[in-house]
Amino acid sequence: MHLLRNEIGRIDGLRYVVDQMDFCSSVGRRALLDTLWMVEKDRIEDALSSVELYISYLSDSNKQRAMSELAIALSYLKDVNGSIMRLNAAGKGLTDIDLFELKGLALINERVSALRSGYALNLPELPDLSAMLDLLDPDGARVSSFYVADSYDPLLAGLRKQFREAESDDEREKLAIACNEREDFIRIRLGSEIYPYKDRLLCSLEILAANDFNLAKARLAVSRRWKRPSVADCGKTILRRMQNPELASLLQEKGERFQPVSIDLEAEPTVITGANMSGKSVLLKTIVLMQTLTQFGFYLPVDDAQIVPVDEIIVSIGDSQDIYSGLSSYGAEMKCLDYLIKTVKNGANVLAVIDEPARTTNPTEGLCIVNGLITILAKYNVRAVISTHYSGIVCKGARWRVKGFMEDRVSYPLEVNNLNKCIDYALEKDTDCQVPHEAIRIAEIMGIEPELIENCKYFLNKG
């Protein structure tokens, strides 16, 4: 069972997206982190439709005030799950803090219900807690504070009156004890009377938390102009002009612009080639993020997208060295590929994203490993994206090449930190089994020692 909180450390860029969200309460954030990975098309569409509803209200001048009032109401939401779970038929064990928290939840429930009906909002219907709220608010003041008031019990009111009028310390002490005992009796009575509302309270807390995180998703989508992806049971995954939101933000801070990239992914291996520094790793991470966001019900930083849901995303990007288990980068990578193949053979529908497999071994064996892997993935119709530096890759699926280094963009002298300005990160269809040779030319333009460049060219031509 995949929860969003478990994927944050695994999916690059997901933490950034969550951190950019404007939640009204910590309860909403926690509920989002406990969101389950969705595989069924209908469930994903329902989640996206919930976000779309809030977007429509945020964009409607007649509903914007309702959204502001809703945000204020939700800002008072607290995690009262502990107080709810302490409710029992005998009514014992509740403190004034518990009763205060339960009353607070009921007040928010009432306020949001009033907003829902008053502004004709098509939000999930909340349970009716009015009778329970009356129990905790016998004077009908509808304030969030709670104490055991005189109006709960004539006997308690009489004891308190006697306490105030008592003249001796001994008499006041006896009356104080009597008042405390009577207050405890009333708390138990209230607990037993509130107990039948336990399920409604849990339901209310869940719905209000969902209101919070769906509003936060909508705010994020509106502020960033993200788009709703379509969801397909099968066929192509299509990503049109997708952006990596974290990298785009970093570039924007430096006055630069992220170049959007488009790609189609069939249920087959897709091979991506390109020189170093051509953005292949960022591309793969962004594909993974788009898939993940969709299956957790987010809008996407794209112009358009169609996503085919998968049971699992299996990722091998970056240095996989596992110092805790003693595995080298190669060993950790092989364990990941072994898991991938076993998972596929067991019938799971996966998205496999693998960045330069077998890059840490010798080129001869590395090429064989990549071809062997692609052959298996093709056999089982696995939707996979594989970047590589190896020439001679045997692939019946799609081939894409990063356009890469554009010499006409060079401003001399070429500095390392300006290299990205000379790269065209767009993808183009490729039919060539040979990977592009750009590294030596880039080094030459950078002014690297000429003798080294000449030697490199000699061995390249000789090979």
XYZ file of C-alpha atoms in Angstrom, residues 13 35 79 98 105 155 234 240 243 256 278 286 312 316 324 331 340 353 357 362 365-366 373 425:
24
model
C 10.540 16.669 -6.753
C -3.417 9.720 0.529
C -6.289 16.782 14.911
C -11.323 16.442 24.961
C -14.798 20.207 15.476
C -27.530 20.643 41.529
C -4.428 1.838 -21.898
C 3.136 17.841 -23.841
C 8.176 21.134 -16.818
C 16.548 31.869 -16.680
C 21.779 17.188 -22.093
C 10.158 14.682 -14.474
C 4.025 0.776 -9.397
C 16.776 3.595 -10.983
C 24.211 0.429 4.555
C 25.298 -4.306 -7.209
C 11.823 -5.035 -11.815
C 12.447 4.456 -15.462
C 21.828 1.157 -16.765
C 32.841 -2.097 -18.701
C 29.310 -6.129 -20.851
C 27.297 -2.975 -20.180
C 17.103 -5.843 -20.179
C 16.648 19.945 -24.380
